[in-house]
Coordinates of C-alpha atoms in Angstrom, one line a residue:
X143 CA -15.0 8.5 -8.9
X144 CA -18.1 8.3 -11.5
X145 CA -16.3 11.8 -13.4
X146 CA -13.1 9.7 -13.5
X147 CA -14.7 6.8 -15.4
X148 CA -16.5 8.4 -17.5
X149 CA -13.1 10.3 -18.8
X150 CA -11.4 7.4 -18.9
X151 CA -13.8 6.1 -21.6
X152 CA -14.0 8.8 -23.5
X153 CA -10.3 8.8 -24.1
X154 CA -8.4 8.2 -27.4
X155 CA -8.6 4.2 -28.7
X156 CA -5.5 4.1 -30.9
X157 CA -5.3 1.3 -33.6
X158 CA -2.9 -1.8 -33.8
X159 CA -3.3 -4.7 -32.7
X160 CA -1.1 -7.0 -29.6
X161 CA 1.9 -8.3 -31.9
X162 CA 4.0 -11.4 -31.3
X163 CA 7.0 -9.3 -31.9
X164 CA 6.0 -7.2 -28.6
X165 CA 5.5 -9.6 -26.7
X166 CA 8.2 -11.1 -26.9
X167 CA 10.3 -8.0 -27.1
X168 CA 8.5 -6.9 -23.6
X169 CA 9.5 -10.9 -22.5
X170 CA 12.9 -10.4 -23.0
X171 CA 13.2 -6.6 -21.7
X172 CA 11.3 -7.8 -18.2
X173 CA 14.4 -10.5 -18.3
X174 CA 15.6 -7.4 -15.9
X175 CA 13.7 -8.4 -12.9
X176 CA 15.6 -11.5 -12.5
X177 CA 18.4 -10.1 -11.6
X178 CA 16.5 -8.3 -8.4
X179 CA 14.2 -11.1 -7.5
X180 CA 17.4 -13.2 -7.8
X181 CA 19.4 -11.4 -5.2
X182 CA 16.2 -10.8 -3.0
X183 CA 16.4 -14.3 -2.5
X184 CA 19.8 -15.3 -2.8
X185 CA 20.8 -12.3 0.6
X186 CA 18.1 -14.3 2.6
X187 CA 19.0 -17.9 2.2
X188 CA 22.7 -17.4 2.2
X189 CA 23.0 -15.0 5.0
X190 CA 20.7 -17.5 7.5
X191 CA 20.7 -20.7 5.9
X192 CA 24.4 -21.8 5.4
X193 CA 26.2 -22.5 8.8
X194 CA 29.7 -22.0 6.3
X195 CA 28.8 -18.6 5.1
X196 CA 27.7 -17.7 8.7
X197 CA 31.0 -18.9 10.1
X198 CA 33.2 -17.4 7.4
X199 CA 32.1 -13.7 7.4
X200 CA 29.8 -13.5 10.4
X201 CA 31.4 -15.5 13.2
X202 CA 29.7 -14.1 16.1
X203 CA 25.8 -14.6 15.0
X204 CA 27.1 -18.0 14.0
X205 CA 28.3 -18.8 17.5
X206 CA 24.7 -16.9 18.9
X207 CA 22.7 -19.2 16.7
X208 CA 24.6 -22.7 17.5
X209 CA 25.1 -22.1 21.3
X210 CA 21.5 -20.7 22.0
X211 CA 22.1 -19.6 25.3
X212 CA 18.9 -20.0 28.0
X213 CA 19.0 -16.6 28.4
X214 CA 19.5 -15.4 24.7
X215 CA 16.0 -13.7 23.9
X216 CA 14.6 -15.9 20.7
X217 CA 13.5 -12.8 18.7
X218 CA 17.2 -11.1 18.9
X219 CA 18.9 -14.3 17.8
X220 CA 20.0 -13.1 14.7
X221 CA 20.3 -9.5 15.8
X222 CA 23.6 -8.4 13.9
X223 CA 24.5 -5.0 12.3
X224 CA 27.0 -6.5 10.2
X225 CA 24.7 -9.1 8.8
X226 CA 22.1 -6.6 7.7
X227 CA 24.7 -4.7 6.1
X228 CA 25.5 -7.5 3.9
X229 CA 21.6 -7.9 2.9
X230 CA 21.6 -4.3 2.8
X231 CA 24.3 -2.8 1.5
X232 CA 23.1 -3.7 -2.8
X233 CA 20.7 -1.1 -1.7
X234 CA 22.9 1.7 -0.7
X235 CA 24.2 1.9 -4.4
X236 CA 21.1 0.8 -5.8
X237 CA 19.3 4.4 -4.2
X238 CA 22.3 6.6 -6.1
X239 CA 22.3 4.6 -9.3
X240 CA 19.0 5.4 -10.8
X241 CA 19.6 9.3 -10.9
X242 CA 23.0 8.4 -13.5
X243 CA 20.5 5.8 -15.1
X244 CA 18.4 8.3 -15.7
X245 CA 20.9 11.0 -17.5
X246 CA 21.7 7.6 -19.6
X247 CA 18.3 6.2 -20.1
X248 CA 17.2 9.8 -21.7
X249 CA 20.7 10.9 -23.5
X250 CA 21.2 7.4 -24.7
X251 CA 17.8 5.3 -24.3
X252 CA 16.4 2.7 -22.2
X253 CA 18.5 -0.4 -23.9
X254 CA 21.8 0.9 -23.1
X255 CA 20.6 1.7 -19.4
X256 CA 20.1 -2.4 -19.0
X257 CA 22.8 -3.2 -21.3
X258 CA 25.1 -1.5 -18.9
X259 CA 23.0 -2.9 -15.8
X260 CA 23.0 -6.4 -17.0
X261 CA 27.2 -6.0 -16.8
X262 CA 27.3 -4.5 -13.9
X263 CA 25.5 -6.9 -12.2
X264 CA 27.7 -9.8 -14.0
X265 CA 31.1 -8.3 -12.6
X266 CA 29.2 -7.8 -9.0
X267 CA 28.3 -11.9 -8.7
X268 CA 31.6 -12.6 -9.8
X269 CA 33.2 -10.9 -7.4
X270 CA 30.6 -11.9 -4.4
X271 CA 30.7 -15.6 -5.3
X272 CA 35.3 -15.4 -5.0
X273 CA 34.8 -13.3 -2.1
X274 CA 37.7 -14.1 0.8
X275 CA 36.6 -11.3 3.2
X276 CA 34.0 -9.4 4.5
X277 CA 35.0 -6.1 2.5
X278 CA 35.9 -7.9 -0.9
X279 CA 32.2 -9.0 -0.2
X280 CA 30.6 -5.8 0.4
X281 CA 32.2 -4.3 -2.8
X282 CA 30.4 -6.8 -4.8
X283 CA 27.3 -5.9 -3.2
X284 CA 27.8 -2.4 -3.8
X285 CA 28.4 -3.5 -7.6
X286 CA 25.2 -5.5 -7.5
X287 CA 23.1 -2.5 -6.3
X288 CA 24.5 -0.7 -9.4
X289 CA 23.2 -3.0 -11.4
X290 CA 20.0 -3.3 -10.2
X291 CA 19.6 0.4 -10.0
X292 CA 20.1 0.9 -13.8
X293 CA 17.8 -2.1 -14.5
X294 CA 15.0 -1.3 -12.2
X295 CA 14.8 2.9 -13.8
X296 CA 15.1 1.5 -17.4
X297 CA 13.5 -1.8 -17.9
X298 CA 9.6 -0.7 -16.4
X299 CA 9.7 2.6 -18.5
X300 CA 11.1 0.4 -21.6
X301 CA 8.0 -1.6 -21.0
X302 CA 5.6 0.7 -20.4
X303 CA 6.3 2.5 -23.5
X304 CA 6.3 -0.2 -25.8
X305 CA 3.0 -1.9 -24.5
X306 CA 0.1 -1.0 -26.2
X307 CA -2.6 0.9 -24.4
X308 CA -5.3 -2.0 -23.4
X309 CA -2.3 -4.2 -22.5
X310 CA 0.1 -1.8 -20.9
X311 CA -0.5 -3.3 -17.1
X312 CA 0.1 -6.6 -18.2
X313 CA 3.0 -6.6 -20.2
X314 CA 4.6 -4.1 -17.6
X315 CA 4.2 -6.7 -14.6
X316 CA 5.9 -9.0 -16.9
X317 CA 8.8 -7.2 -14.8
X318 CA 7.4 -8.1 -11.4
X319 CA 7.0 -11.7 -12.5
X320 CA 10.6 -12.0 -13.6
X321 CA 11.2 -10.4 -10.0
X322 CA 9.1 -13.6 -8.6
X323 CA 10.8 -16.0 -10.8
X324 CA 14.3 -14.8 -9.5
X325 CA 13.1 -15.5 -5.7
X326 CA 12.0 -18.4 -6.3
X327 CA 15.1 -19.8 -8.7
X328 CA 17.3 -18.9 -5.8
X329 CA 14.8 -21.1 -3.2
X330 CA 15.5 -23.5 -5.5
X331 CA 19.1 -23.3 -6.2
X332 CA 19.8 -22.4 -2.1
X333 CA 17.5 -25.8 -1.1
X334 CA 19.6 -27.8 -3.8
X335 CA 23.4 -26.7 -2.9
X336 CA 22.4 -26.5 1.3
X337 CA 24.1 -30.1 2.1
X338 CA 26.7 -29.3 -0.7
X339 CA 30.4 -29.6 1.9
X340 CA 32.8 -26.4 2.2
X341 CA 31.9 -23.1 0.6
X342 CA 30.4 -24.4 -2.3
X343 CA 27.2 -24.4 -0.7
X344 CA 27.3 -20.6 -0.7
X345 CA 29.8 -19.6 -3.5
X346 CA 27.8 -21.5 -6.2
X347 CA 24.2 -19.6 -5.4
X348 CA 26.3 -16.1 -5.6
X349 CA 27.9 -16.9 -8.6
X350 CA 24.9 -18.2 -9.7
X351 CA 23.6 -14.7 -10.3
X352 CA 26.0 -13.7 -13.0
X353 CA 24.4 -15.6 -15.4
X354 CA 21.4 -13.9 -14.8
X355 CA 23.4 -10.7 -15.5
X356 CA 24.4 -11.4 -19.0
X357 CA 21.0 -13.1 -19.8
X358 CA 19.9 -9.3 -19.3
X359 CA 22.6 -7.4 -21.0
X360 CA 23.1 -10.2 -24.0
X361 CA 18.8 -10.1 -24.2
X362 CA 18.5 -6.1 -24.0
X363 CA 21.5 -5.4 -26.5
X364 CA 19.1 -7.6 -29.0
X365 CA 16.4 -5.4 -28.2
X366 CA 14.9 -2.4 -30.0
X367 CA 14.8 1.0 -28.1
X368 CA 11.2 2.6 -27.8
X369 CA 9.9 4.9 -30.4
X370 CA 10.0 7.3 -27.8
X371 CA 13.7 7.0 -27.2
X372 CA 14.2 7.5 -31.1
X373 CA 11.9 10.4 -31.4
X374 CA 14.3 11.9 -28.4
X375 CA 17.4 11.0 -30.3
X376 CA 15.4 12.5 -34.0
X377 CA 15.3 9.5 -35.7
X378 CA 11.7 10.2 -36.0
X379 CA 11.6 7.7 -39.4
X380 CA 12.8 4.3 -37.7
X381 CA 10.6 5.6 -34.7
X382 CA 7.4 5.2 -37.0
X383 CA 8.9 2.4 -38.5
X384 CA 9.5 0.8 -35.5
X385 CA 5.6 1.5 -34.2
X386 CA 3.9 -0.1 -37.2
X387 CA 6.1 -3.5 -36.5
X388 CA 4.9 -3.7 -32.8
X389 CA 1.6 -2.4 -33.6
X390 CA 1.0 -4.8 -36.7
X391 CA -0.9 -2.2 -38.9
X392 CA 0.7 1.1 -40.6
X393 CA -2.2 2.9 -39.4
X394 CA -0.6 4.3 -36.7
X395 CA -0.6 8.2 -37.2
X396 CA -2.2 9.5 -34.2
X397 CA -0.3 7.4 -31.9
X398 CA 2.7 8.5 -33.7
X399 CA 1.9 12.2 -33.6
X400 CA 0.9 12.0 -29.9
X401 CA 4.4 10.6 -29.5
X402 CA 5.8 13.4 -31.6
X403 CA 4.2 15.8 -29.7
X404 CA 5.4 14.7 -26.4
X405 CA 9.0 14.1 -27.6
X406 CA 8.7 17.9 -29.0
X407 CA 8.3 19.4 -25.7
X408 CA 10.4 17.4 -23.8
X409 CA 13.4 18.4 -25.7
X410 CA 12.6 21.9 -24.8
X411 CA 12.8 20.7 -20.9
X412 CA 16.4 21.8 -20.3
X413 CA 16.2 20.4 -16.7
X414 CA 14.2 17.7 -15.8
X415 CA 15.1 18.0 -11.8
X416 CA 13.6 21.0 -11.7
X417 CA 10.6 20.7 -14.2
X418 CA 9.2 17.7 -12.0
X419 CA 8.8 20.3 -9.2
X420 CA 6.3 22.2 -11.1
X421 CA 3.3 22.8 -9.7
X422 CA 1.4 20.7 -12.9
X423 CA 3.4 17.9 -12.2
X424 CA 2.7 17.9 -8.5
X425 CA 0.6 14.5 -8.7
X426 CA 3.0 12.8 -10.9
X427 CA 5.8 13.8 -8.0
X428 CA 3.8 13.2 -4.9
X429 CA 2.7 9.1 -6.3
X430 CA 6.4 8.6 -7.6
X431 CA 7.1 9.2 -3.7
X432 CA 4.1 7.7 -1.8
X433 CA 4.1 4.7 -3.6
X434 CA 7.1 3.3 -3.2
X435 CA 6.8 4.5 0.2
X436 CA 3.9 2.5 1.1
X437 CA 5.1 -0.4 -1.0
X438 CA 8.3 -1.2 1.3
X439 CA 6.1 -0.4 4.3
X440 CA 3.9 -3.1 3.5
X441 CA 6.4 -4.9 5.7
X442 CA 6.9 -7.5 2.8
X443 CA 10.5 -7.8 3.4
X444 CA 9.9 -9.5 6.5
X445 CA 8.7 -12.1 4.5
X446 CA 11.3 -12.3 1.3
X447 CA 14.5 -11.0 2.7
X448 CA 14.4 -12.9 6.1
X449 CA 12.0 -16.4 5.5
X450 CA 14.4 -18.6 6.8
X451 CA 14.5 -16.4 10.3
X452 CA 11.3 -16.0 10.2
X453 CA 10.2 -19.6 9.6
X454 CA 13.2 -20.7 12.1
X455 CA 11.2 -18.4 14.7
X456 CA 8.3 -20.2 14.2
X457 CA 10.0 -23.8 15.3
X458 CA 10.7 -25.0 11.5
X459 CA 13.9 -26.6 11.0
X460 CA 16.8 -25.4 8.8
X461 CA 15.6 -27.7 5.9
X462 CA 12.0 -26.9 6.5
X463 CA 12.4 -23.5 6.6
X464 CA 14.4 -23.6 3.5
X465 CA 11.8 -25.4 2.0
X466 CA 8.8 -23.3 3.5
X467 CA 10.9 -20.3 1.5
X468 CA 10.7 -21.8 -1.7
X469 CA 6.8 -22.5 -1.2
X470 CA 6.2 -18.7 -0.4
X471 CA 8.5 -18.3 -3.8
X472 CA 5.7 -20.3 -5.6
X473 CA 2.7 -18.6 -4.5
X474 CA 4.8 -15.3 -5.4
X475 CA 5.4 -15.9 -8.8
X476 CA 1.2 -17.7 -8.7
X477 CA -0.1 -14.7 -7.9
X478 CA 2.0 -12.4 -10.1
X479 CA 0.2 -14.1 -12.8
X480 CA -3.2 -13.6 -11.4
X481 CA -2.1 -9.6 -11.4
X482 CA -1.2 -10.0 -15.4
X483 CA -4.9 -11.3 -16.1
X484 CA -6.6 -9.1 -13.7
X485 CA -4.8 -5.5 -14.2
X486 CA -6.0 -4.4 -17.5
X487 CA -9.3 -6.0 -16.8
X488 CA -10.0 -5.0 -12.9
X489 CA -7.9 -2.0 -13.0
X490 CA -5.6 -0.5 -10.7
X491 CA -7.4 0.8 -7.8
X492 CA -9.0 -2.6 -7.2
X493 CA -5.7 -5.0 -6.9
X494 CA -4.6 -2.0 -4.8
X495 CA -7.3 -2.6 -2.3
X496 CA -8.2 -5.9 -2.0
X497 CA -5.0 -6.5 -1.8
X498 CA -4.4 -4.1 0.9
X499 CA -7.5 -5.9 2.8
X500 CA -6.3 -9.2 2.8
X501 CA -2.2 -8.2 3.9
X502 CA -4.1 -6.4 6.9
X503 CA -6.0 -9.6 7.9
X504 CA -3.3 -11.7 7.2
X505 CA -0.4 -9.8 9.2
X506 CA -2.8 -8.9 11.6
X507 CA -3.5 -12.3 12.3
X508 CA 0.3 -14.0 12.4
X509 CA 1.2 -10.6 14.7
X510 CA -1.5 -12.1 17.4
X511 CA -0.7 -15.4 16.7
X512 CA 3.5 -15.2 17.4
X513 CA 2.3 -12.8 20.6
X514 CA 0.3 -15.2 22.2
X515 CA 2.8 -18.4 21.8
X516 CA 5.9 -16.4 22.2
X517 CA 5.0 -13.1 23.8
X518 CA 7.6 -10.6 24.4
X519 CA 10.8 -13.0 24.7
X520 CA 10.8 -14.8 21.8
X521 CA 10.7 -18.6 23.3
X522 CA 8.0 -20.7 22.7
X523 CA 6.5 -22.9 20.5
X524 CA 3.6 -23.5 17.4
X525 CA 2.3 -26.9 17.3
X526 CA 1.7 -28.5 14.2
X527 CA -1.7 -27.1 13.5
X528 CA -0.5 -23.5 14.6
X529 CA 2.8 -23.9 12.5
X530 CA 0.9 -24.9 9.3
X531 CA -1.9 -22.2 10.0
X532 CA 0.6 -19.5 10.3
X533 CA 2.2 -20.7 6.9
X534 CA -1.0 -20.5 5.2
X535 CA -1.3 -17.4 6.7
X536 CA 2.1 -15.7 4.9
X537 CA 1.2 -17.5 1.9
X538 CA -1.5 -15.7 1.5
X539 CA -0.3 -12.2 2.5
X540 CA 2.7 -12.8 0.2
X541 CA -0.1 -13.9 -2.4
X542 CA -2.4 -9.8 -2.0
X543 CA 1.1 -8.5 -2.1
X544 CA 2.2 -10.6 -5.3
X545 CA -1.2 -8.9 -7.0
X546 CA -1.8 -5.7 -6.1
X547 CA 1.6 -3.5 -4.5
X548 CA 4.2 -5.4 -6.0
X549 CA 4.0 -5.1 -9.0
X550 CA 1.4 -1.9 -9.4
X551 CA 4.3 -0.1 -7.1
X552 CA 6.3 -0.4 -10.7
X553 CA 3.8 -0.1 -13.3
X554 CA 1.8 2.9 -11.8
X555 CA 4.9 5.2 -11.8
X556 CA 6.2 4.2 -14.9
X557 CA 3.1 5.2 -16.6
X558 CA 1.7 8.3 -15.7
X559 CA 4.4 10.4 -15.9
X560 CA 4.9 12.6 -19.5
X561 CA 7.7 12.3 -21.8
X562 CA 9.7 15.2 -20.3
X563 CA 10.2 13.8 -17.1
X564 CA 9.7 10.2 -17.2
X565 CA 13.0 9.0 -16.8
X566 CA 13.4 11.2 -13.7
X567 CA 10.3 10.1 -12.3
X568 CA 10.9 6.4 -12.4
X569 CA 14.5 7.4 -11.1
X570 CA 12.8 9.0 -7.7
X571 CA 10.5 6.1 -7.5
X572 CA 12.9 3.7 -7.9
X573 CA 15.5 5.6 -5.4
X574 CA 13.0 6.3 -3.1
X575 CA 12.0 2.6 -3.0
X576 CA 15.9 1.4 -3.0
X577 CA 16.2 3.4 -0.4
X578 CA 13.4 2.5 2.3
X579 CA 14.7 -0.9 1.0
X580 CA 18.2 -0.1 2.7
X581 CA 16.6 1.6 5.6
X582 CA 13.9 -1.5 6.7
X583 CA 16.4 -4.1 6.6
X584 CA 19.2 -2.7 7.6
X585 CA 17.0 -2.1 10.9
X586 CA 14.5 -5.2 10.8
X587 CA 16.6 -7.7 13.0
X588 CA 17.1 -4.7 15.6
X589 CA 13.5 -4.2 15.0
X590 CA 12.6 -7.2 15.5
X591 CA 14.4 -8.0 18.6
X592 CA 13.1 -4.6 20.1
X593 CA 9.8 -4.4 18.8
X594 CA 9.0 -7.7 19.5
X595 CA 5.7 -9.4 18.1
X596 CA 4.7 -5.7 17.5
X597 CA 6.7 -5.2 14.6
X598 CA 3.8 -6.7 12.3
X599 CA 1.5 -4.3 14.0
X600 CA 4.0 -1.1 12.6
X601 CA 3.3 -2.3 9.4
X602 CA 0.0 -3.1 9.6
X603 CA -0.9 0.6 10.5
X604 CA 1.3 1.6 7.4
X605 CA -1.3 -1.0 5.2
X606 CA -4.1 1.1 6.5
X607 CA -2.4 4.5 5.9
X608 CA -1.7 3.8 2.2
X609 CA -5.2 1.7 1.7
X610 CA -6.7 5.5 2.7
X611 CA -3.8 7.2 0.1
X612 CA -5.1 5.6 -2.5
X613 CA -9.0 6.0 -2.1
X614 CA -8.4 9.8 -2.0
X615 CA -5.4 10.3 -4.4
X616 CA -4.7 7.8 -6.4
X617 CA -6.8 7.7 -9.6
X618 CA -7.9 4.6 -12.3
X619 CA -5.0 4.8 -15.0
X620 CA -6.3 1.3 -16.8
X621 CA -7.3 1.8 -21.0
X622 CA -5.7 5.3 -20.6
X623 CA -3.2 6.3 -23.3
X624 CA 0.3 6.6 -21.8
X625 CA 0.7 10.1 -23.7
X626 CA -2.8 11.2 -22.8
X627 CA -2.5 10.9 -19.2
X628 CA -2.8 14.1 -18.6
X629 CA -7.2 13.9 -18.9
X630 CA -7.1 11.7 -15.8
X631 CA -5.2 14.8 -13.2
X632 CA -8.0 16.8 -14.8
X633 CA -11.1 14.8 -14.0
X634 CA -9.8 14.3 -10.4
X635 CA -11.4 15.8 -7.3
X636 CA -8.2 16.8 -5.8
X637 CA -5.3 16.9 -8.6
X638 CA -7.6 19.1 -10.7
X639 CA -6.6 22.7 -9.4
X640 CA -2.8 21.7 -10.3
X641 CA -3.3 21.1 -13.5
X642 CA -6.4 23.0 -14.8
X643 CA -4.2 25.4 -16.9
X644 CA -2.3 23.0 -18.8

């Protein structure tokens, strides 16, 4: 670990200093994550918390829920395939999308990629929020997950290459806060609009969500595209041109050059697919898998797809849980901010662990906790003390979440991947991740009914899995030169002998 320091400071310090026109570039470019936080929270709240929405498309868990039968096990309650496939289904186009994203993100540049997601997703909302049946809902989903896919390959690679070095983790989880934000505007707008009569108190949160989609394709078609995007497309002048503005000096050569460079050889790259296989971009492959693989087996979406389930399991009322939703939407968007002071300062592997540490305790804890008041049929009861202690309890889990694998699950992919295959690297992660996305809660209220109390436990052993996975593989990237990666693979005990000749 010591050889890996020491090569990260004796890397290249390119000039420039942090611009206002960056940051507010990288601002309105992270605008992307709304869209996904949005609709993260907007499935949960309106496919448990409105009785009319329930009724409407999903008779039969709404007759489950209102009759609760004596004999009606309390964790299989909301147990419906149909439901989930309503949270779900955004995801099942949102795992295809990134691979065309990708073709258009590197033919045609990052800004057109959330240009056309930001659309996308407006034409989706419209559609879910007029929906009149179950399969004129579904489509709008499906759009939805389009939109989201294209937003979620393009915006963290826009970010990551227009950051500068020392500030790269920072402005990159400006995404993940925008993801936070949109969870906890749809708390908001789902507590406001619950007592709201007829469909109203459903249609207006889905419709919502299309202004959120044209605040991301109006804000990205404002935008610049990246100097590496221009240097792909030769306009090698307003490339430069471009880096001296968000740099705020002209003494930018060497970052420019190093830019060049990599641009250079990724137009030789004739297939990108394939190239990623190589054996000298095996660790780049291998983390672009793993981590969004760990990330969605964190079990986090038990938390933010399904907190009023969860918080109705635990004996809080339909307004209470509403309201204990929006709380864990705070904290969320808190503790994002704690990961923008920390990354660039604490590094990587650190949020990654501690954070780790304390969503072990934490789920560990609740799992014991629900076992012992409700065992294995789901009917018992928290008092007071237990209720509140068990809310602090996925506060703070969603707080070591909201710092370390949230939003390092975006920014570590995005960045140490080269020029040639960076847009195909970001689309397997985010695929990958769209996918196990789809996957957990399509299953989670089957899982939850069948696993019982020892569902927490499955993801708990996935926390310490991934807590080892990073120890072993997953080196410090923080000061380290997006284009100059490479140094790190070299100086590490394990990637070493795949890159050694290159």
């Amino acid at each position: 670990m010591l050889q890996e320091d020491n090569a990260q400071r004796e890397g290249k310090i390119y000039g420039g200093k942090v611009t206002p026109l960056v940051l507010v570039i990288c601002l309105v470019a992270a605008t992307g994550g709304l869209i996904f936080g949005y609709d993260v929270g907007v499935t949960a709240a309106g496919s448990t918390s409105s009785n009319e929405f329930l009724r409407k498309f999903f008779p039969s868990v709404y007759i489950k829920m209102k009759c609760e039968m004596d004999d009606e096990d309390g964790y299989c309650r909301f147990d419906s395939q149909m439901l989930t496939l309503f949270t779900s289904s955004i995801y099942m186009a949102a795992m295809v999308a990134p691979f065309f994203a990708s073709s258009v993100t590197t033919a045609y540049g990052r800004k057109t990629s959330m240009i056309l997601g930001g659309l996308v997703f407006f034409v989706g909302s419209f559609l879910g929020s007029a929906a009149m049946n179950i399969e004129m809902l579904i489509i709008g989903r499906l759009l939805l997950g389009v939109g989201v896919g294209f937003g979620n390959q393009s915006v963290p690679v826009y970010l990551s290459e227009m950051a500068p070095t020392m500030l790269r983790g920072a402005l990159n989880i400006f995404f993940q806060m925008a993801i936070t934000i949109g969870i906890l505007v749809s708390s908001l707008v789902h507590y406001s609009t619950a007592n709201l009569e007829g469909d109203l108190g459903w249609r207006f949160p889905l419709g919502f969500a299309a202004i959120l989609g044209l605040i991301m394709a109006l804000g990205s078609l404002l935008l610049p595209d990246t100097p590496n995007s221009l240097l792909t497309k030769g306009q090698n002048g307003k490339a430069k041109e471009l880096l001296q503005k968000i740099r705020g000096t002209e003494e930018v050569d060497e970052e420019f050059q190093d830019l060049f460079k990599a641009s250079e050889a990724a137009k030789k790259v004739e297939n990108p697919w394939k190239n990623i296989t190589q054996r000298r971009h095996r660790p780049q492959l291998v983390l672009c898998i793993l981590i969004p693989f760990f990330q969605q087996l964190t079990g986090i979406n038990v938390v933010m797809f399904y907190a009023p389930v969860l918080f109705k399991t635990l004996g809080f009322g339909d307004r209470a849980a509403l309201m204990s939703a929006v709380l864990t939407g705070i904290v969320n968007v808190l503790a994002t901010l704690v990961a923008i002071l920390l990354v660039d300062k604490l590094g990587r592997r650190f949020l990654f662990f501690q954070g780790a540490i304390q969503m072990i305790i934490c789920q560990t804890t609740v799992a014991v906790m629900i076992g012992l008041r409700y065992g294995s049929t789901g009917e018992g009861f928290f008092t007071t003390t237990e209720a509140n202690m068990a809310l602090f309890l996925i506060c703070a889990y969603v707080a070591a979440f909201a710092w370390s694998w949230g939003p390092l699950g975006w920014l570590v992919p995005s960045e140490i991947c080269p020029l040639e295959i960076r847009s195909v690297g970001q689309a397997i992660n985010v695929s990958l991740n769209m996918t196990l996305t789809f996957a957990i809660n399509q299953s989670f209220l089957s899982m939850l009914c069948y696993m019982k109390f020892g569902l927490f436990f499955f993801f708990v052993l996935f926390q310490i899995m991934m807590t080892i996975f990073i120890y072993f593989f997953v080196p410090e990237t923080r000061g380290v030169p997006i284009e100059d990666m490479n140094r790190v693979w070299k100086a590490h005990w394990f990637w070493q002998d795949f890159v050694r000749d290159y």
